[in-house]
């Protein structure tokens, strides 16, 4: 590269671009030249005079060489090429292309092909083998093995072609958001949506994988509906009228003189009726709150009865009365409804309606969260037969996700940070890069729905003329 003031000798042969090579000042010795029977090449870029250390820098390339007697010629007449320049070969007269790449790119002083793969070498001397392996998502076209002969590496440079998937799977009552293409490259993402009145069940996005198949399975579009709840002696206080579709919400209360068992609020879920639908709500006439079971008592004039009560009520007074000569002794017991105290408090949220000091069995308390907080868990709790609220109250979390790091990628859809619950963002790679992973991410309670995608460069892994930059 025009270093005229020093005579120097290389003490070891570099095997990869980027290695450091120690230069020793020797006076007037000639620069060592590589032997013709060794398959390696060397380019020197800059000498650090402090310790005579060679450092790889961006550098122009000399005219790429072709093997003597080869059947291809360079299209350009230039003697040097700037870093990043691409040049092309063409077949000699009377020959046609048998595959492989026709172009090479100057990268840091070395001619490299833009080909999405790499060689695994057994050595760099006569008789060595170079086995071509493609990157994930690419498949080999041509022979994958080349041999080091007297004149250099035999054979042609193979090509790693991107894996392709066919048309994405079709789904009933829905389909891809963007009209489908005939084929998709590895890593391409297809998003689905459903027709009106249908609910998407499953993963919204699928991607073309390294085996040429879309993964995971596409979603389904279901017509979600729930039957009208049958609540005898109850009236609807909140929610819409039937028909009830996905996420429809309805709340009931009992008429005067009736007490509720079960949950007052019901939500229509994907699977139709909620799991406790057959249990809720059930009503009974609470004034008739005790029953008598008679047992024979051993004394000739005595009987007694024991009072049983509903699980939601607790006995006040003695539960046993004896039949004596004058009639039944004792007083009539009372079955009082079970009570719960104030509902549990939660951080950054609380009951929708200001809490009372106590609640009767079956009473329901619903929670909500403050702005910017997300409710995690069951929205409603109820006073149970043991005088406790069940299940555990929900939590209010500040859900946030870090800004995805997608080097060499740009955002094409979704909001700017900060990213809160259900924020949605989509990326694509810059020209010259291919994506691995999911292009679309959704901020869920536990973080992003998938790892950050990676944009991998697909230039400069398989060399043309020389292999691996050697």
Short mmCIF file of C-alpha atoms in Angstrom, two decimals:
data_model
loop_
_atom_site.label_atom_id
_atom_site.label_comp_id
_atom_site.label_asym_id
_atom_site.label_seq_id
_atom_site.Cartn_x
_atom_site.Cartn_y
_atom_site.Cartn_z
CA UNK A 1 0.00 0.00 0.00
CA UNK A 2 2.90 2.32 -0.69
CA UNK A 3 4.92 1.96 2.53
CA UNK A 4 8.26 3.12 1.07
CA UNK A 5 10.26 4.09 4.16
CA UNK A 6 10.49 0.70 5.88
CA UNK A 7 11.88 -2.71 4.98
CA UNK A 8 10.08 -5.35 7.14
CA UNK A 9 9.52 -9.05 7.55
CA UNK A 10 6.33 -10.87 8.65
CA UNK A 11 7.15 -13.39 11.42
CA UNK A 12 3.91 -15.42 11.12
CA UNK A 13 1.24 -16.05 8.51
CA UNK A 14 -2.18 -14.56 9.32
CA UNK A 15 -5.12 -16.88 8.73
CA UNK A 16 -8.04 -14.46 9.16
CA UNK A 17 -8.73 -10.80 8.28
CA UNK A 18 -8.56 -8.75 11.46
CA UNK A 19 -5.61 -10.65 13.02
CA UNK A 20 -2.70 -8.56 14.27
CA UNK A 21 0.67 -9.24 12.55
CA UNK A 22 3.97 -8.27 14.23
CA UNK A 23 6.42 -6.49 11.93
CA UNK A 24 10.12 -6.46 12.83
CA UNK A 25 12.41 -3.75 11.42
CA UNK A 26 15.37 -5.58 9.81
CA UNK A 27 17.18 -2.95 7.79
CA UNK A 28 17.44 -3.87 4.14
CA UNK A 29 15.79 -7.30 3.99
CA UNK A 30 13.13 -7.89 1.34
CA UNK A 31 9.50 -8.40 2.24
CA UNK A 32 8.70 -12.13 2.48
CA UNK A 33 6.49 -13.29 -0.40
CA UNK A 34 3.99 -16.20 -0.06
CA UNK A 35 4.91 -19.45 -1.75
CA UNK A 36 2.91 -20.33 -4.86
CA UNK A 37 1.85 -23.70 -3.41
CA UNK A 38 0.20 -22.10 -0.37
CA UNK A 39 -3.51 -21.10 -0.64
CA UNK A 40 -3.47 -17.83 1.27
CA UNK A 41 -3.33 -14.13 0.54
CA UNK A 42 -2.24 -11.18 2.62
CA UNK A 43 -3.08 -7.48 2.51
CA UNK A 44 -1.23 -4.95 4.69
CA UNK A 45 -3.10 -1.76 5.62
CA UNK A 46 -1.27 0.31 8.28
CA UNK A 47 1.89 0.08 10.38
CA UNK A 48 1.79 1.34 13.94
CA UNK A 49 5.33 2.58 14.36
CA UNK A 50 5.25 2.55 18.15
CA UNK A 51 5.40 -1.26 18.39
CA UNK A 52 5.39 -2.19 14.70
CA UNK A 53 1.88 -3.72 14.97
CA UNK A 54 -0.24 -4.17 11.83
CA UNK A 55 -3.88 -3.04 12.28
CA UNK A 56 -6.74 -3.81 9.87
CA UNK A 57 -8.33 -0.67 8.45
CA UNK A 58 -10.77 0.03 5.60
CA UNK A 59 -8.66 -0.22 2.44
CA UNK A 60 -8.93 -0.25 -1.37
CA UNK A 61 -8.64 -3.54 -3.26
CA UNK A 62 -6.35 -4.32 -6.19
CA UNK A 63 -7.76 -5.86 -9.34
CA UNK A 64 -9.21 -9.33 -8.50
CA UNK A 65 -7.22 -12.18 -10.07
CA UNK A 66 -8.65 -14.97 -12.22
CA UNK A 67 -6.97 -18.36 -12.61
CA UNK A 68 -4.85 -18.83 -15.70
CA UNK A 69 -6.86 -20.62 -18.39
CA UNK A 70 -10.17 -19.94 -16.63
CA UNK A 71 -13.32 -19.39 -18.65
CA UNK A 72 -14.39 -16.12 -17.05
CA UNK A 73 -13.24 -12.52 -17.44
CA UNK A 74 -13.55 -9.33 -15.37
CA UNK A 75 -15.92 -6.73 -16.85
CA UNK A 76 -14.06 -3.73 -15.37
CA UNK A 77 -10.67 -2.41 -16.58
CA UNK A 78 -9.85 -0.66 -13.27
CA UNK A 79 -6.65 -1.57 -11.44
CA UNK A 80 -7.88 -0.55 -7.96
CA UNK A 81 -11.32 -0.48 -6.37
CA UNK A 82 -12.55 1.58 -3.43
CA UNK A 83 -13.77 -0.11 -0.24
CA UNK A 84 -17.42 -1.19 -0.73
CA UNK A 85 -17.18 -1.29 -4.56
CA UNK A 86 -18.80 -4.24 -6.33
CA UNK A 87 -17.38 -5.59 -9.60
CA UNK A 88 -18.63 -8.30 -11.93
CA UNK A 89 -17.36 -11.27 -13.95
CA UNK A 90 -18.75 -12.64 -17.21
CA UNK A 91 -18.28 -15.93 -19.01
CA UNK A 92 -15.65 -16.11 -21.76
CA UNK A 93 -16.82 -16.40 -25.37
CA UNK A 94 -18.36 -19.80 -25.97
CA UNK A 95 -19.24 -20.44 -22.30
CA UNK A 96 -22.46 -20.05 -20.31
CA UNK A 97 -22.93 -19.66 -16.57
CA UNK A 98 -23.20 -22.89 -14.60
CA UNK A 99 -24.33 -21.18 -11.39
CA UNK A 100 -22.58 -19.32 -8.60
CA UNK A 101 -22.30 -15.61 -8.01
CA UNK A 102 -21.04 -13.29 -10.77
CA UNK A 103 -20.04 -10.41 -8.49
CA UNK A 104 -17.61 -9.75 -5.66
CA UNK A 105 -17.37 -6.79 -3.25
CA UNK A 106 -14.28 -5.02 -1.91
CA UNK A 107 -14.49 -5.17 1.89
CA UNK A 108 -11.53 -3.80 3.93
CA UNK A 109 -9.04 -4.60 1.18
CA UNK A 110 -10.30 -8.14 0.53
CA UNK A 111 -12.62 -9.33 -2.24
CA UNK A 112 -15.63 -10.96 -0.66
CA UNK A 113 -18.84 -12.34 -2.06
CA UNK A 114 -22.29 -11.30 -0.85
CA UNK A 115 -23.53 -14.82 -0.18
CA UNK A 116 -24.91 -15.62 3.32
CA UNK A 117 -22.55 -18.42 4.31
CA UNK A 118 -19.03 -19.35 5.34
CA UNK A 119 -16.28 -21.90 4.71
CA UNK A 120 -14.92 -24.38 7.26
CA UNK A 121 -11.28 -25.04 6.33
CA UNK A 122 -9.14 -28.13 7.03
CA UNK A 123 -6.03 -26.05 6.26
CA UNK A 124 -4.53 -23.55 3.81
CA UNK A 125 -1.90 -25.66 2.01
CA UNK A 126 -1.99 -28.01 -0.97
CA UNK A 127 -4.53 -30.79 -0.45
CA UNK A 128 -6.68 -28.87 2.06
CA UNK A 129 -10.46 -28.87 1.80
CA UNK A 130 -12.96 -26.05 2.25
CA UNK A 131 -16.55 -27.03 3.11
CA UNK A 132 -19.23 -24.39 2.51
CA UNK A 133 -21.99 -24.04 5.11
CA UNK A 134 -24.92 -21.66 4.74
CA UNK A 135 -26.31 -19.40 7.45
CA UNK A 136 -29.57 -20.29 9.17
CA UNK A 137 -32.43 -19.74 6.76
CA UNK A 138 -30.34 -20.37 3.63
CA UNK A 139 -29.78 -23.49 1.51
CA UNK A 140 -26.72 -24.48 -0.53
CA UNK A 141 -26.82 -24.42 -4.36
CA UNK A 142 -23.88 -26.22 -6.04
CA UNK A 143 -21.06 -28.30 -4.58
CA UNK A 144 -20.19 -27.48 -1.01
CA UNK A 145 -16.59 -28.80 -1.15
CA UNK A 146 -13.54 -27.19 -2.80
CA UNK A 147 -9.96 -28.51 -2.85
CA UNK A 148 -6.67 -26.61 -2.65
CA UNK A 149 -4.68 -27.51 -5.81
CA UNK A 150 -1.42 -26.23 -7.31
CA UNK A 151 -3.24 -23.40 -9.08
CA UNK A 152 -5.56 -22.49 -6.18
CA UNK A 153 -9.01 -23.64 -5.12
CA UNK A 154 -10.89 -25.79 -7.63
CA UNK A 155 -14.58 -25.63 -8.50
CA UNK A 156 -16.93 -22.69 -8.38
CA UNK A 157 -18.12 -20.56 -5.50
CA UNK A 158 -21.44 -22.00 -4.28
CA UNK A 159 -24.48 -19.86 -3.59
CA UNK A 160 -26.52 -19.83 -0.39
CA UNK A 161 -30.08 -19.09 -1.43
CA UNK A 162 -32.61 -17.91 1.11
CA UNK A 163 -35.16 -20.51 2.24
CA UNK A 164 -38.62 -19.87 0.83
CA UNK A 165 -42.10 -20.62 2.15
CA UNK A 166 -45.17 -20.92 -0.02
CA UNK A 167 -48.47 -19.17 0.56
CA UNK A 168 -49.42 -18.84 4.25
CA UNK A 169 -52.17 -21.12 5.62
CA UNK A 170 -55.74 -19.98 5.06
CA UNK A 171 -58.14 -19.66 7.98
CA UNK A 172 -61.93 -19.70 8.07
CA UNK A 173 -63.61 -16.31 8.53
CA UNK A 174 -60.32 -14.44 8.42
CA UNK A 175 -56.94 -14.18 6.71
CA UNK A 176 -53.70 -12.21 6.37
CA UNK A 177 -53.97 -8.46 7.00
CA UNK A 178 -52.05 -7.84 3.75
CA UNK A 179 -53.10 -9.93 0.70
CA UNK A 180 -50.82 -13.01 0.63
CA UNK A 181 -47.96 -13.42 -1.84
CA UNK A 182 -47.01 -16.61 -3.68
CA UNK A 183 -43.85 -17.09 -1.64
CA UNK A 184 -42.06 -15.62 1.37
CA UNK A 185 -38.38 -15.52 2.35
CA UNK A 186 -37.02 -16.90 5.63
CA UNK A 187 -37.99 -14.66 8.55
CA UNK A 188 -40.90 -13.00 6.74
CA UNK A 189 -43.89 -12.38 9.02
CA UNK A 190 -47.58 -12.73 8.14
CA UNK A 191 -50.23 -11.18 10.42
CA UNK A 192 -53.85 -12.31 10.53
CA UNK A 193 -57.15 -10.62 11.32
CA UNK A 194 -60.75 -11.83 11.55
CA UNK A 195 -63.95 -10.75 9.85
CA UNK A 196 -66.55 -8.72 11.74
CA UNK A 197 -68.19 -10.49 14.70
CA UNK A 198 -65.37 -13.06 14.86
CA UNK A 199 -62.70 -13.23 17.54
CA UNK A 200 -59.04 -14.12 16.86
CA UNK A 201 -57.92 -17.05 19.00
CA UNK A 202 -54.20 -17.90 19.05
CA UNK A 203 -51.06 -16.15 17.82
CA UNK A 204 -51.72 -13.16 15.56
CA UNK A 205 -48.41 -13.48 13.64
CA UNK A 206 -46.59 -16.42 12.02
CA UNK A 207 -43.14 -16.45 10.39
CA UNK A 208 -41.37 -18.40 7.63
CA UNK A 209 -38.86 -20.65 9.45
CA UNK A 210 -35.56 -22.25 8.42
CA UNK A 211 -37.34 -25.40 7.23
CA UNK A 212 -39.54 -23.54 4.76
CA UNK A 213 -42.65 -23.81 6.93
CA UNK A 214 -44.73 -21.13 8.66
CA UNK A 215 -44.56 -21.34 12.47
CA UNK A 216 -46.39 -21.38 14.84
CA UNK A 217 -49.80 -22.65 13.74
CA UNK A 218 -52.07 -19.89 12.40
CA UNK A 219 -54.84 -18.49 14.64
CA UNK A 220 -58.53 -19.32 14.42
CA UNK A 221 -61.48 -16.98 13.99
CA UNK A 222 -64.33 -18.02 16.30
CA UNK A 223 -67.86 -16.70 16.59
CA UNK A 224 -67.97 -16.38 20.37
CA UNK A 225 -71.43 -16.27 21.93
CA UNK A 226 -72.89 -17.07 25.32
CA UNK A 227 -76.52 -17.95 26.18
CA UNK A 228 -78.62 -15.52 28.18
CA UNK A 229 -78.10 -16.32 31.90
CA UNK A 230 -81.21 -17.65 33.64
CA UNK A 231 -81.51 -15.74 36.92
CA UNK A 232 -84.85 -16.46 38.55
CA UNK A 233 -85.87 -13.74 41.00
CA UNK A 234 -82.99 -11.57 39.81
CA UNK A 235 -82.72 -8.45 37.64
CA UNK A 236 -79.94 -7.18 35.37
CA UNK A 237 -78.30 -4.00 36.70
CA UNK A 238 -75.34 -3.56 34.33
CA UNK A 239 -74.18 -4.76 30.93
CA UNK A 240 -75.71 -5.09 27.49
CA UNK A 241 -78.81 -6.91 26.33
CA UNK A 242 -78.48 -10.20 24.40
CA UNK A 243 -77.03 -11.47 22.16
CA UNK A 244 -73.86 -11.84 24.23
CA UNK A 245 -70.59 -11.92 22.24
CA UNK A 246 -66.94 -12.00 23.25
CA UNK A 247 -66.23 -9.87 26.35
CA UNK A 248 -69.90 -8.94 26.86
CA UNK A 249 -70.42 -8.11 30.53
CA UNK A 250 -73.57 -8.42 32.63
CA UNK A 251 -74.32 -7.95 36.33
CA UNK A 252 -77.39 -9.11 38.32
CA UNK A 253 -78.92 -8.43 41.71
CA UNK A 254 -81.67 -10.25 43.61
CA UNK A 255 -85.17 -9.00 44.08
CA UNK A 256 -86.20 -7.89 47.56
CA UNK A 257 -86.45 -10.83 49.92
CA UNK A 258 -83.80 -12.91 48.08
CA UNK A 259 -80.12 -13.47 48.68
CA UNK A 260 -77.55 -14.30 46.03
CA UNK A 261 -75.21 -17.29 45.88
CA UNK A 262 -72.41 -17.10 43.32
CA UNK A 263 -70.91 -14.29 41.30
CA UNK A 264 -73.13 -11.37 40.40
CA UNK A 265 -71.00 -10.37 37.39
CA UNK A 266 -70.42 -12.60 34.35
CA UNK A 267 -68.17 -12.09 31.29
CA UNK A 268 -68.57 -13.95 27.97
CA UNK A 269 -65.20 -15.60 27.30
CA UNK A 270 -63.76 -17.35 24.23
CA UNK A 271 -64.91 -20.79 25.32
CA UNK A 272 -68.49 -19.58 25.76
CA UNK A 273 -69.99 -19.86 29.23
CA UNK A 274 -67.68 -19.18 32.17
CA UNK A 275 -66.49 -22.22 34.10
CA UNK A 276 -68.86 -21.50 37.01
CA UNK A 277 -71.84 -20.61 34.82
CA UNK A 278 -73.99 -23.48 36.11
CA UNK A 279 -73.38 -22.33 39.67
CA UNK A 280 -74.19 -18.68 39.28
CA UNK A 281 -76.39 -17.10 40.24
CA UNK A 282 -78.62 -19.37 42.40
CA UNK A 283 -81.23 -17.91 44.73
CA UNK A 284 -83.33 -19.04 47.63
CA UNK A 285 -85.90 -17.46 49.90
CA UNK A 286 -83.82 -16.42 52.86
CA UNK A 287 -86.67 -16.09 55.42
CA UNK A 288 -87.03 -19.85 55.38
CA UNK A 289 -83.64 -20.44 56.86
CA UNK A 290 -83.78 -23.54 59.05
CA UNK A 291 -84.91 -27.12 58.75
CA UNK A 292 -85.84 -29.72 61.37
CA UNK A 293 -84.66 -33.31 61.54
CA UNK A 294 -86.25 -35.46 64.21
CA UNK A 295 -84.50 -38.18 66.18
CA UNK A 296 -86.01 -40.65 68.72
CA UNK A 297 -84.85 -39.82 72.22
CA UNK A 298 -84.33 -42.71 74.72
CA UNK A 299 -86.61 -41.31 77.46
CA UNK A 300 -90.19 -42.44 76.93
CA UNK A 301 -91.62 -38.94 76.89
CA UNK A 302 -88.82 -37.13 75.08
CA UNK A 303 -87.95 -36.32 71.47
CA UNK A 304 -85.45 -33.76 70.30
CA UNK A 305 -84.63 -32.10 67.03
CA UNK A 306 -81.38 -30.65 65.71
CA UNK A 307 -81.47 -27.57 63.50
CA UNK A 308 -79.32 -27.54 60.37
CA UNK A 309 -78.59 -24.38 58.41
CA UNK A 310 -77.44 -23.36 54.98
CA UNK A 311 -73.65 -23.11 54.51
CA UNK A 312 -73.96 -19.35 54.02
CA UNK A 313 -75.54 -18.83 57.46
CA UNK A 314 -74.22 -19.27 60.98
CA UNK A 315 -76.23 -20.55 63.96
CA UNK A 316 -76.92 -18.18 66.83
CA UNK A 317 -78.04 -19.93 70.05
CA UNK A 318 -78.40 -23.62 70.91
CA UNK A 319 -79.07 -25.94 68.00
CA UNK A 320 -80.77 -28.63 70.13
CA UNK A 321 -84.31 -28.62 71.66
CA UNK A 322 -85.89 -31.42 73.67
CA UNK A 323 -89.48 -32.61 73.64
CA UNK A 324 -90.67 -32.60 77.24
CA UNK A 325 -94.06 -33.17 78.88
CA UNK A 326 -94.90 -29.51 78.39
CA UNK A 327 -93.58 -29.27 74.83
CA UNK A 328 -90.30 -28.23 73.25
CA UNK A 329 -87.82 -26.60 75.62
CA UNK A 330 -85.49 -23.71 74.79
CA UNK A 331 -85.93 -20.93 72.26
CA UNK A 332 -86.09 -20.89 68.49
CA UNK A 333 -82.52 -20.47 67.17
CA UNK A 334 -81.57 -17.89 64.55
CA UNK A 335 -79.53 -18.46 61.37
CA UNK A 336 -77.71 -15.24 60.58
CA UNK A 337 -76.06 -14.60 57.25
CA UNK A 338 -72.25 -14.89 57.22
CA UNK A 339 -70.50 -11.52 57.12
CA UNK A 340 -67.14 -10.36 55.73
CA UNK A 341 -65.30 -7.25 56.84
CA UNK A 342 -63.82 -4.61 54.56
CA UNK A 343 -62.34 -5.98 51.32
CA UNK A 344 -58.55 -6.12 50.99
CA UNK A 345 -56.81 -2.95 49.84
CA UNK A 346 -54.49 -2.97 46.83
CA UNK A 347 -51.67 -0.62 45.86
CA UNK A 348 -52.44 1.83 43.05
CA UNK A 349 -56.06 0.75 42.83
CA UNK A 350 -59.14 -0.25 44.83
CA UNK A 351 -62.84 -1.15 44.71
CA UNK A 352 -64.84 0.51 41.93
CA UNK A 353 -67.49 1.48 44.51
CA UNK A 354 -66.22 2.89 47.85
CA UNK A 355 -65.96 -0.06 50.27
CA UNK A 356 -68.42 -0.67 53.09
CA UNK A 357 -67.58 -1.77 56.63
CA UNK A 358 -69.05 -5.25 56.12
CA UNK A 359 -70.49 -7.45 53.38
CA UNK A 360 -72.96 -10.32 53.45
CA UNK A 361 -72.19 -13.77 52.06
CA UNK A 362 -72.15 -13.73 48.25
CA UNK A 363 -71.55 -9.97 47.99
CA UNK A 364 -69.18 -9.07 45.16
CA UNK A 365 -66.52 -6.38 45.14
CA UNK A 366 -64.99 -5.24 41.86
CA UNK A 367 -61.58 -3.58 41.56
CA UNK A 368 -60.02 -1.11 39.12
CA UNK A 369 -56.57 0.45 38.81
CA UNK A 370 -55.35 4.03 38.67
CA UNK A 371 -54.25 5.57 35.37
CA UNK A 372 -51.17 3.98 33.74
CA UNK A 373 -51.56 0.83 35.85
CA UNK A 374 -52.73 -2.56 34.57
CA UNK A 375 -55.00 -4.91 36.50
CA UNK A 376 -53.42 -8.36 36.90
CA UNK A 377 -55.58 -11.17 38.29
CA UNK A 378 -59.30 -11.55 38.97
CA UNK A 379 -61.27 -8.32 38.74
CA UNK A 380 -64.00 -9.44 41.21
CA UNK A 381 -63.89 -11.13 44.62
CA UNK A 382 -66.82 -12.39 46.74
CA UNK A 383 -67.58 -12.91 50.42
CA UNK A 384 -67.53 -16.71 50.94
CA UNK A 385 -69.15 -19.03 53.49
CA UNK A 386 -66.15 -18.74 55.85
CA UNK A 387 -66.43 -14.96 56.10
CA UNK A 388 -63.43 -14.35 53.85
CA UNK A 389 -63.17 -12.69 50.44
CA UNK A 390 -62.18 -15.14 47.70
CA UNK A 391 -60.19 -15.38 45.49
CA UNK A 392 -57.20 -13.17 46.29
CA UNK A 393 -57.63 -9.56 45.09
CA UNK A 394 -55.91 -8.44 41.88
CA UNK A 395 -52.72 -6.39 41.62
CA UNK A 396 -52.17 -3.08 39.82
CA UNK A 397 -48.85 -3.10 38.01
CA UNK A 398 -47.02 -0.40 36.09
CA UNK A 399 -46.34 -2.47 32.99
CA UNK A 400 -43.51 -1.14 30.85
CA UNK A 401 -41.16 -2.66 28.33
CA UNK A 402 -37.68 -1.41 27.39
CA UNK A 403 -37.12 0.03 23.93
CA UNK A 404 -36.18 -2.91 21.64
CA UNK A 405 -32.60 -2.82 20.35
CA UNK A 406 -32.72 -3.74 16.66
CA UNK A 407 -29.33 -2.87 15.22
CA UNK A 408 -29.52 -2.16 11.50
CA UNK A 409 -33.32 -2.14 11.70
CA UNK A 410 -35.98 0.57 11.53
CA UNK A 411 -39.43 0.86 13.11
CA UNK A 412 -42.26 0.71 10.56
CA UNK A 413 -45.36 0.49 12.79
CA UNK A 414 -46.38 1.16 16.39
CA UNK A 415 -45.89 3.94 18.87
CA UNK A 416 -42.71 5.64 20.12
CA UNK A 417 -41.44 4.88 23.65
CA UNK A 418 -42.34 4.68 26.44
CA UNK A 419 -43.93 1.27 25.83
CA UNK A 420 -46.76 0.34 28.18
CA UNK A 421 -49.17 -2.59 28.37
CA UNK A 422 -50.32 -3.74 24.90
CA UNK A 423 -48.06 -1.25 23.06
CA UNK A 424 -47.27 -2.66 19.62
CA UNK A 425 -44.19 -2.10 17.43
CA UNK A 426 -42.98 -3.58 14.12
CA UNK A 427 -39.47 -3.45 12.63
CA UNK A 428 -37.82 -4.15 9.29
CA UNK A 429 -34.15 -4.49 8.41
CA UNK A 430 -32.14 -1.99 6.42
CA UNK A 431 -31.10 -2.88 2.88
CA UNK A 432 -28.43 -5.57 2.87
CA UNK A 433 -29.66 -7.18 6.11
CA UNK A 434 -31.97 -10.10 6.82
CA UNK A 435 -34.19 -10.48 9.89
CA UNK A 436 -34.11 -13.38 12.32
CA UNK A 437 -37.00 -13.52 14.80
CA UNK A 438 -40.41 -11.88 14.99
CA UNK A 439 -40.79 -8.48 13.32
CA UNK A 440 -43.76 -7.50 15.51
CA UNK A 441 -43.59 -7.22 19.32
CA UNK A 442 -46.34 -6.56 21.88
CA UNK A 443 -45.67 -5.32 25.41
CA UNK A 444 -47.27 -7.89 27.74
CA UNK A 445 -47.49 -8.02 31.54
CA UNK A 446 -44.23 -9.97 31.82
CA UNK A 447 -42.39 -8.05 29.04
CA UNK A 448 -42.18 -8.20 25.26
CA UNK A 449 -44.06 -11.02 23.54
CA UNK A 450 -40.85 -12.22 21.84
CA UNK A 451 -37.09 -11.51 21.91
CA UNK A 452 -35.80 -8.53 19.94
CA UNK A 453 -35.36 -9.46 16.26
CA UNK A 454 -31.84 -9.47 14.80
CA UNK A 455 -30.81 -7.94 11.47
CA UNK A 456 -27.90 -9.95 10.10
CA UNK A 457 -25.74 -8.72 7.24
CA UNK A 458 -25.57 -11.14 4.33
CA UNK A 459 -22.46 -9.77 2.66
CA UNK A 460 -18.83 -10.81 2.95
CA UNK A 461 -18.82 -14.35 4.34
CA UNK A 462 -17.82 -16.49 1.35
CA UNK A 463 -14.90 -15.11 -0.64
CA UNK A 464 -14.61 -15.20 -4.41
CA UNK A 465 -11.21 -16.16 -5.79
CA UNK A 466 -9.89 -16.63 -2.24
CA UNK A 467 -11.75 -18.26 0.63
CA UNK A 468 -12.52 -16.64 3.95
CA UNK A 469 -10.21 -13.73 3.07
CA UNK A 470 -7.15 -16.00 3.27
#
